[in-house]
Coordinates of C-alpha atoms and ligand atoms in Angstrom, one line a residue:
M1 CA 22.3 205.7 -40.4
T2 CA 20.3 202.9 -41.8
S3 CA 21.0 201.9 -45.6
A4 CA 16.6 202.7 -45.6
A5 CA 17.9 206.1 -44.2
V6 CA 20.4 206.6 -46.9
A7 CA 18.0 205.5 -49.6
T8 CA 15.2 208.3 -49.1
N9 CA 17.8 211.0 -47.0
P10 CA 20.9 210.4 -49.2
P11 CA 24.1 212.8 -48.0
V12 CA 24.6 215.1 -51.0
R13 CA 22.1 216.2 -54.0
R14 CA 23.9 216.2 -57.0
L15 CA 23.2 218.2 -60.0
G16 CA 22.7 215.5 -61.8
D17 CA 19.6 214.5 -59.7
W18 CA 17.4 217.2 -59.9
S19 CA 14.5 216.8 -63.0
A20 CA 15.8 218.3 -66.3
A21 CA 12.1 218.7 -67.3
R22 CA 10.7 220.2 -64.3
L23 CA 14.0 222.8 -64.3
R24 CA 12.6 223.3 -67.9
D25 CA 9.2 223.6 -67.1
L26 CA 9.8 225.9 -64.0
A27 CA 12.2 228.2 -66.4
D28 CA 9.7 228.6 -68.6
E29 CA 6.9 229.1 -66.7
Y30 CA 8.9 232.1 -64.1
E31 CA 11.9 233.1 -66.6
T32 CA 15.3 233.2 -66.0
P33 CA 17.7 233.6 -64.1
L34 CA 16.0 232.0 -61.8
Y35 CA 16.7 230.8 -58.2
V36 CA 14.9 227.0 -57.4
V37 CA 15.0 226.0 -53.8
D38 CA 13.4 222.7 -52.7
V39 CA 12.3 223.2 -49.1
E40 CA 12.1 219.0 -49.0
R41 CA 15.5 218.9 -49.3
V42 CA 16.3 221.3 -46.2
R43 CA 14.0 219.4 -44.2
E44 CA 16.2 216.1 -45.4
N45 CA 19.4 217.9 -44.8
A46 CA 18.0 219.1 -41.3
A47 CA 16.9 215.7 -40.3
R48 CA 20.1 214.2 -41.2
L49 CA 22.1 216.9 -38.8
R50 CA 19.8 216.1 -36.2
E51 CA 20.3 212.3 -36.3
A52 CA 24.3 213.1 -35.9
F53 CA 23.7 215.7 -33.1
P54 CA 20.7 214.1 -31.3
D55 CA 22.0 216.7 -28.1
A56 CA 23.1 219.4 -29.7
D57 CA 22.1 223.0 -29.6
I58 CA 21.4 223.7 -33.4
D59 CA 21.3 227.1 -34.4
Y60 CA 20.9 227.4 -38.3
A61 CA 23.2 230.4 -39.9
V62 CA 20.4 232.8 -41.8
K63 CA 23.5 234.5 -43.8
A64 CA 23.5 231.4 -46.0
N65 CA 20.2 231.6 -47.0
S66 CA 17.6 234.0 -45.2
R67 CA 14.5 234.0 -48.3
K68 CA 11.4 233.6 -45.8
S69 CA 10.4 230.1 -47.1
V70 CA 13.3 228.5 -46.3
L71 CA 13.1 230.0 -42.6
E72 CA 10.2 229.0 -41.8
T73 CA 11.3 225.2 -42.8
I74 CA 13.8 225.6 -40.7
A75 CA 12.3 227.1 -38.0
E76 CA 9.4 224.2 -37.9
T77 CA 12.6 221.7 -38.0
G78 CA 13.3 222.8 -34.3
F79 CA 16.2 224.1 -34.9
G80 CA 17.5 227.9 -33.5
A81 CA 18.9 231.1 -35.4
E82 CA 22.3 232.4 -35.5
C83 CA 21.8 235.8 -37.0
A84 CA 24.5 238.1 -38.8
S85 CA 22.5 241.6 -38.1
A86 CA 19.9 243.1 -37.0
G87 CA 17.7 242.3 -40.3
E88 CA 18.7 238.7 -39.8
V89 CA 17.0 238.8 -36.6
V90 CA 14.1 240.4 -37.3
R91 CA 13.8 238.3 -40.3
A92 CA 14.1 235.1 -38.0
G93 CA 11.7 236.4 -35.7
E94 CA 9.6 236.9 -38.1
A95 CA 9.8 233.0 -39.2
E96 CA 8.9 232.1 -35.3
F97 CA 12.4 230.7 -34.5
S98 CA 12.4 229.9 -30.9
D99 CA 15.5 230.6 -30.4
V100 CA 17.2 233.4 -31.5
R101 CA 21.0 234.5 -31.4
Y102 CA 22.7 237.5 -32.7
T103 CA 26.2 237.3 -33.0
A104 CA 27.5 241.3 -32.8
V105 CA 30.4 241.3 -34.9
N106 CA 31.7 244.9 -35.3
P107 CA 28.2 245.7 -35.2
P108 CA 26.6 249.2 -36.5
A109 CA 25.2 251.3 -33.8
R110 CA 21.4 250.9 -35.9
D111 CA 22.5 247.0 -35.4
L112 CA 22.3 247.3 -31.6
D113 CA 19.3 249.9 -31.7
R114 CA 16.8 247.7 -33.7
V115 CA 18.6 244.1 -31.7
V116 CA 17.9 246.0 -28.7
E117 CA 14.0 247.0 -29.5
Y118 CA 13.5 243.4 -30.3
A119 CA 14.6 242.1 -27.1
D120 CA 11.7 244.5 -25.4
D121 CA 9.4 242.1 -26.7
N122 CA 11.8 238.7 -27.2
E123 CA 14.0 236.1 -26.1
I124 CA 17.6 236.5 -27.6
T125 CA 21.2 235.8 -27.0
I126 CA 23.9 238.1 -28.1
T127 CA 27.4 237.1 -28.7
I128 CA 30.0 239.4 -28.0
G129 CA 33.0 239.8 -29.9
A130 CA 34.6 243.0 -28.5
L131 CA 34.4 243.7 -24.8
D132 CA 33.1 247.4 -26.0
T133 CA 29.6 245.9 -27.5
L134 CA 28.7 245.3 -23.6
D135 CA 29.3 249.1 -22.8
R136 CA 27.3 249.6 -25.8
L137 CA 24.4 247.4 -24.5
E138 CA 24.8 248.9 -21.1
E139 CA 24.3 252.2 -22.9
R140 CA 21.0 250.9 -24.2
G141 CA 19.9 249.8 -21.0
W142 CA 20.8 246.2 -22.2
S143 CA 22.1 243.5 -19.9
G144 CA 20.8 240.2 -20.7
T145 CA 22.1 236.9 -21.8
V146 CA 25.0 236.9 -24.1
Y147 CA 27.8 234.5 -25.1
V148 CA 31.4 235.1 -25.7
R149 CA 33.4 234.6 -29.1
V150 CA 36.4 233.8 -29.0
N151 CA 39.6 234.0 -31.4
P152 CA 40.5 229.8 -31.3
A153 CA 43.6 231.3 -33.8
I154 CA 42.4 228.1 -35.9
G155 CA 41.1 228.1 -39.1
A156 CA 39.1 226.2 -42.0
G157 CA 38.0 226.7 -44.9
H158 CA 37.7 226.1 -48.8
H159 CA 39.3 229.8 -49.2
A160 CA 41.5 232.2 -47.5
K161 CA 38.5 235.1 -47.5
V162 CA 36.4 232.5 -45.2
R163 CA 38.9 231.4 -42.7
T164 CA 37.2 233.8 -40.0
G165 CA 38.9 231.1 -37.0
T166 CA 42.1 233.0 -37.5
D167 CA 40.9 236.4 -38.6
P168 CA 42.1 239.3 -35.6
K169 CA 38.5 241.2 -36.9
F170 CA 36.7 237.5 -35.2
G171 CA 36.2 237.0 -31.5
I172 CA 38.3 237.6 -28.3
P173 CA 41.5 236.2 -28.7
A174 CA 41.9 232.6 -26.2
G175 CA 44.1 233.6 -24.4
R176 CA 42.0 237.1 -22.7
A177 CA 38.1 235.2 -23.2
R178 CA 38.4 234.0 -19.5
E179 CA 38.9 237.6 -18.1
A180 CA 36.1 238.6 -20.8
V181 CA 33.6 235.9 -19.3
V182 CA 34.7 237.6 -16.1
D183 CA 34.3 240.6 -16.5
A184 CA 30.6 240.2 -18.2
D185 CA 29.5 238.2 -15.3
E186 CA 30.7 240.8 -12.9
R187 CA 28.9 243.7 -14.7
G188 CA 25.3 241.3 -14.8
F189 CA 25.2 240.0 -18.0
T190 CA 24.0 236.2 -17.7
V191 CA 27.1 235.0 -19.7
A192 CA 25.3 231.4 -21.4
G193 CA 27.9 230.5 -23.6
I194 CA 31.1 230.4 -25.3
H195 CA 31.2 230.2 -29.4
A196 CA 33.9 230.3 -31.7
H197 CA 33.7 229.3 -35.3
A198 CA 37.0 228.2 -37.7
G199 CA 35.8 228.9 -41.2
S200 CA 33.3 227.8 -43.6
G201 CA 33.1 224.5 -46.0
I202 CA 34.7 221.9 -43.6
L203 CA 35.2 218.7 -46.0
D204 CA 38.3 217.0 -46.1
A205 CA 40.8 214.9 -43.4
E206 CA 42.3 218.2 -42.9
D207 CA 39.6 220.1 -41.8
L208 CA 38.2 217.8 -39.7
A209 CA 42.0 217.8 -38.1
A210 CA 41.1 221.9 -37.8
H211 CA 37.8 221.2 -36.4
R212 CA 38.8 218.9 -33.7
A213 CA 41.3 221.3 -32.6
L214 CA 39.3 224.2 -32.4
V215 CA 36.8 221.9 -30.1
E216 CA 39.4 221.1 -27.7
R217 CA 40.4 224.6 -27.6
V218 CA 36.9 226.2 -26.2
S219 CA 36.6 222.6 -24.6
E220 CA 39.5 223.5 -22.6
L221 CA 38.6 227.3 -21.9
A222 CA 35.3 226.5 -21.0
G223 CA 37.4 224.9 -18.3
D224 CA 39.1 227.4 -17.3
I225 CA 36.0 229.2 -17.1
A226 CA 34.4 226.8 -15.0
D227 CA 37.3 227.0 -12.9
A228 CA 36.7 230.9 -12.5
G229 CA 33.1 230.0 -10.7
I230 CA 31.1 230.7 -14.0
A231 CA 28.9 227.3 -15.1
L232 CA 28.5 227.7 -19.3
D233 CA 25.2 226.3 -20.0
A234 CA 26.9 226.0 -23.6
V235 CA 29.5 226.2 -26.1
S236 CA 29.6 226.4 -29.5
V237 CA 31.7 225.2 -31.9
G238 CA 30.5 227.3 -34.8
G239 CA 29.7 226.2 -38.2
G240 CA 30.8 225.6 -41.8
F241 CA 30.2 221.8 -42.2
G242 CA 31.3 221.8 -45.5
V243 CA 29.3 220.3 -49.3
P244 CA 31.0 218.7 -52.1
Y245 CA 30.9 221.5 -55.1
R246 CA 32.4 219.1 -57.4
E247 CA 30.7 216.1 -58.7
S248 CA 34.2 214.3 -57.8
E249 CA 34.3 215.3 -54.6
P250 CA 32.8 212.6 -51.8
P251 CA 29.9 214.4 -49.2
L252 CA 31.3 215.3 -46.1
D253 CA 30.9 211.9 -43.6
I254 CA 28.4 214.1 -41.3
H255 CA 28.8 210.9 -38.9
A256 CA 32.6 211.0 -38.5
L257 CA 32.5 215.1 -38.2
A258 CA 29.6 214.1 -34.9
R259 CA 32.1 211.6 -33.9
A260 CA 35.1 213.6 -33.4
T261 CA 33.5 216.4 -32.4
R262 CA 31.8 214.2 -29.6
E263 CA 35.3 213.0 -28.8
A264 CA 37.1 216.8 -28.8
F265 CA 34.4 218.2 -26.8
T266 CA 34.9 218.1 -23.1
A267 CA 33.3 220.5 -21.7
D268 CA 30.7 220.7 -19.2
A269 CA 28.1 222.2 -21.1
R270 CA 25.6 221.9 -23.9
L271 CA 27.2 221.3 -27.3
G272 CA 25.9 224.2 -29.6
I273 CA 26.6 224.2 -33.8
E274 CA 25.8 226.8 -36.5
P275 CA 25.8 225.2 -39.7
G276 CA 24.4 227.2 -42.9
R277 CA 25.6 225.8 -45.9
Y278 CA 25.1 222.2 -45.1
C279 CA 21.1 222.8 -44.7
V280 CA 20.3 224.6 -47.7
A281 CA 23.2 224.0 -50.4
D282 CA 22.0 221.4 -52.6
A283 CA 18.5 222.9 -51.8
G284 CA 19.5 225.0 -55.1
V285 CA 19.8 225.4 -58.2
L286 CA 20.5 228.5 -60.6
L287 CA 18.9 228.8 -63.6
A288 CA 20.4 230.8 -66.9
R289 CA 19.7 230.3 -70.5
V290 CA 22.3 230.9 -73.1
N291 CA 22.1 234.6 -74.7
T292 CA 25.2 234.1 -77.1
V293 CA 27.5 231.4 -78.1
K294 CA 30.9 232.6 -79.8
P295 CA 33.9 230.3 -80.6
T296 CA 37.5 231.9 -80.0
P297 CA 40.9 230.5 -80.6
E298 CA 41.2 230.1 -76.7
T299 CA 37.1 229.0 -75.6
T300 CA 33.7 228.8 -76.3
V301 CA 32.5 232.1 -75.0
V302 CA 28.6 230.8 -73.5
G303 CA 27.5 233.7 -72.7
V304 CA 24.4 233.5 -70.0
D305 CA 21.6 235.7 -68.6
A306 CA 23.3 234.7 -64.9
G307 CA 26.3 236.7 -63.5
M308 CA 28.2 237.5 -60.8
T309 CA 25.2 239.8 -59.5
T310 CA 23.3 236.7 -59.6
L311 CA 26.1 234.5 -58.0
A312 CA 28.9 236.1 -56.6
R313 CA 30.8 233.1 -55.1
P314 CA 32.9 232.1 -58.5
A315 CA 34.1 236.1 -58.4
L316 CA 34.4 236.8 -54.9
Y317 CA 36.2 233.1 -53.6
D318 CA 36.9 231.7 -56.9
A319 CA 34.3 228.9 -56.2
F320 CA 33.2 226.3 -58.0
H321 CA 30.0 225.5 -59.1
E322 CA 29.0 222.7 -61.4
I323 CA 27.4 223.2 -64.8
R324 CA 24.6 220.8 -66.3
S325 CA 22.7 221.6 -69.9
L326 CA 18.7 221.0 -69.5
V327 CA 18.3 220.9 -73.1
P328 CA 16.3 217.2 -73.4
D329 CA 18.8 216.1 -75.7
A330 CA 22.3 216.7 -74.0
E331 CA 23.0 213.8 -74.2
G332 CA 23.5 213.3 -77.8
R333 CA 25.0 216.4 -78.4
E334 CA 29.1 216.7 -79.0
T335 CA 31.1 218.5 -76.2
V336 CA 32.4 221.4 -76.3
A337 CA 35.2 223.1 -74.2
A338 CA 33.2 226.5 -72.3
T339 CA 33.9 229.6 -70.7
V340 CA 30.4 230.6 -69.1
T341 CA 30.2 234.5 -68.6
G342 CA 27.7 236.5 -67.3
P343 CA 26.5 240.0 -68.8
V344 CA 28.4 242.3 -66.2
C345 CA 31.7 244.6 -67.4
E346 CA 33.8 243.0 -65.3
S347 CA 36.4 240.3 -66.5
S348 CA 35.6 238.3 -63.1
D349 CA 32.4 237.9 -64.0
V350 CA 32.7 233.7 -65.0
L351 CA 30.6 231.5 -63.9
G352 CA 33.0 228.6 -65.2
R353 CA 36.3 228.2 -66.8
D354 CA 36.8 224.9 -69.1
R355 CA 33.9 223.3 -68.5
E356 CA 33.0 220.3 -70.8
L357 CA 29.1 221.2 -72.0
P358 CA 26.9 219.7 -75.0
A359 CA 27.6 222.3 -77.9
P360 CA 24.9 224.6 -76.2
E361 CA 23.3 227.3 -78.7
R362 CA 21.2 230.1 -78.2
G363 CA 18.4 229.4 -76.0
N364 CA 19.3 226.6 -74.4
L365 CA 18.8 226.4 -70.1
L366 CA 21.7 225.8 -68.1
G367 CA 21.1 224.7 -64.2
I368 CA 23.8 225.8 -61.8
G369 CA 24.6 223.5 -58.6
N370 CA 24.8 223.9 -55.0
A371 CA 22.9 227.3 -55.5
G372 CA 21.3 227.3 -52.9
A373 CA 23.5 228.8 -49.9
Y374 CA 25.1 232.2 -50.3
G375 CA 23.4 232.3 -54.0
Y376 CA 20.6 234.6 -53.5
E377 CA 21.7 236.0 -50.4
M378 CA 24.8 237.7 -52.3
A379 CA 23.1 238.8 -55.2
N380 CA 23.6 242.8 -55.7
T381 CA 22.5 245.3 -58.7
Y382 CA 25.4 245.8 -60.2
N383 CA 25.2 247.3 -63.6
A384 CA 21.6 248.0 -62.7
R385 CA 20.9 244.9 -63.3
P386 CA 17.9 243.0 -61.0
R387 CA 17.9 240.8 -59.3
P388 CA 16.4 237.2 -60.0
A389 CA 12.8 235.8 -59.1
V390 CA 13.1 232.7 -56.4
V391 CA 11.0 229.7 -56.8
A392 CA 10.4 227.2 -54.2
L393 CA 9.6 223.6 -54.5
D394 CA 7.8 220.8 -51.8
G395 CA 7.1 217.9 -53.0
A396 CA 4.8 218.3 -56.8
D397 CA 4.1 222.1 -55.5
S398 CA 5.9 225.3 -57.0
E399 CA 5.3 229.0 -55.4
L400 CA 7.1 231.7 -56.3
C401 CA 8.5 233.1 -53.3
V402 CA 10.7 236.2 -54.5
R403 CA 9.3 238.3 -57.5
R404 CA 11.4 239.0 -60.2
E405 CA 13.1 242.4 -59.5
T406 CA 12.7 245.3 -62.4
V407 CA 14.2 248.1 -63.3
A408 CA 11.6 250.3 -61.7
D409 CA 12.5 248.9 -58.4
L410 CA 16.1 250.1 -58.5
G411 CA 14.6 253.7 -58.6
R412 CA 11.9 253.3 -55.7
L413 CA 14.8 254.5 -52.8
E414 CA 16.1 257.6 -55.1
S415 CA 14.0 261.3 -54.2
Ligands
PLP501 C1 28.9 231.8 -41.3 C2 28.6 231.1 -39.9 C3 28.3 230.4 -40.0 C4 27.9 229.4 -40.9 O1 28.5 229.1 -41.7 P1 28.5 227.9 -43.4 O2 29.8 227.7 -43.6 O3 27.2 228.5 -43.5 O4 28.0 226.8 -42.6 C5 28.0 230.4 -38.6 N1 28.2 230.7 -37.8 C6 28.7 231.7 -37.9 C7 29.6 232.6 -36.8 C8 28.9 232.6 -38.9 O5 29.2 233.6 -39.3

């Protein structure tokens, strides 16, 4: 990348790079808790990926953030969509993605019904991770284009709970994948590719080595499949490109990752990648206000109006998110060691422990960084707590893209 490109499109946007004044204005206008997503940053992330992988099929993993404004922004860049459910397929179709792939992991019957219905009027590729999915698709009269998902027996990622590459739930064991491809082909499906995904959060050298091993393994497999007389169009090596959640972590060197991928990729087919988090994580911030400040012998408990129902990652994966005070006089305040907690009756409802924060006071605004991926997507209504609003920024413009849920909304499905 040229230095001009770095200046205009840095490899990471840190929490400290967001304008505190603008975030305060947004919190005043839309109230808190509030997700803010900057679609201009989403475009920058997409542009950096395209530059590093100029010839690859790039499919955005929709599950990282499926808000309409985000999907439409990414669809416009020309990326395809990698979908984890029928709901995501429908939403990707509405956002006018040109290429839609449904990765069927233990697909419920209702999902297969809906996806086959979608396929009546739209092109779709279905990635199968178990042979009986082919039976279930045939039963529904569909025998179109498929990828076969391979379990590479190589995992990567920031937490055991996101290392899909070694989990038998995902994909057909590598040793049986060739047989599965031949079987699908003989049954009349068009096998256009194979796919593997190691997990989420490739950031350091160890993760990069795992990624390289995965690319080598699927490339070899593609060679075996070619020997069996089936020419694949594409070999997808999954997503999982990491972002630095801690300010002290350097960003992923996307060009080094691209180089390692190219070196290890020996398949006679197009390369496919499926980044989710990388496209959206640093494009989002979660804003929360302080409800209560309680000094205790161990720590200062800072209770805020966002919690594990708003942002599940810390409770789910012990994930770290930076927390920053957005008060105008933050610089001048003494700091305290704070435990930032939510309002939910669970001890796991902690957004951050041992954080040095400018002495928080009731009503102060805090920003929680890298909230653009797996943030609003995982929000839920436990404790009958309505989900937050989402506002989208594009340059100087801001627009409410999801209104705040109400208690009345929570009852609307009840008879
Ligand atoms: C979740 C997922 C991805 C994207 O993972 P990120 O860590 O968000 O990049 C890609 N492919 C598949 C099959 C996935 O399940």
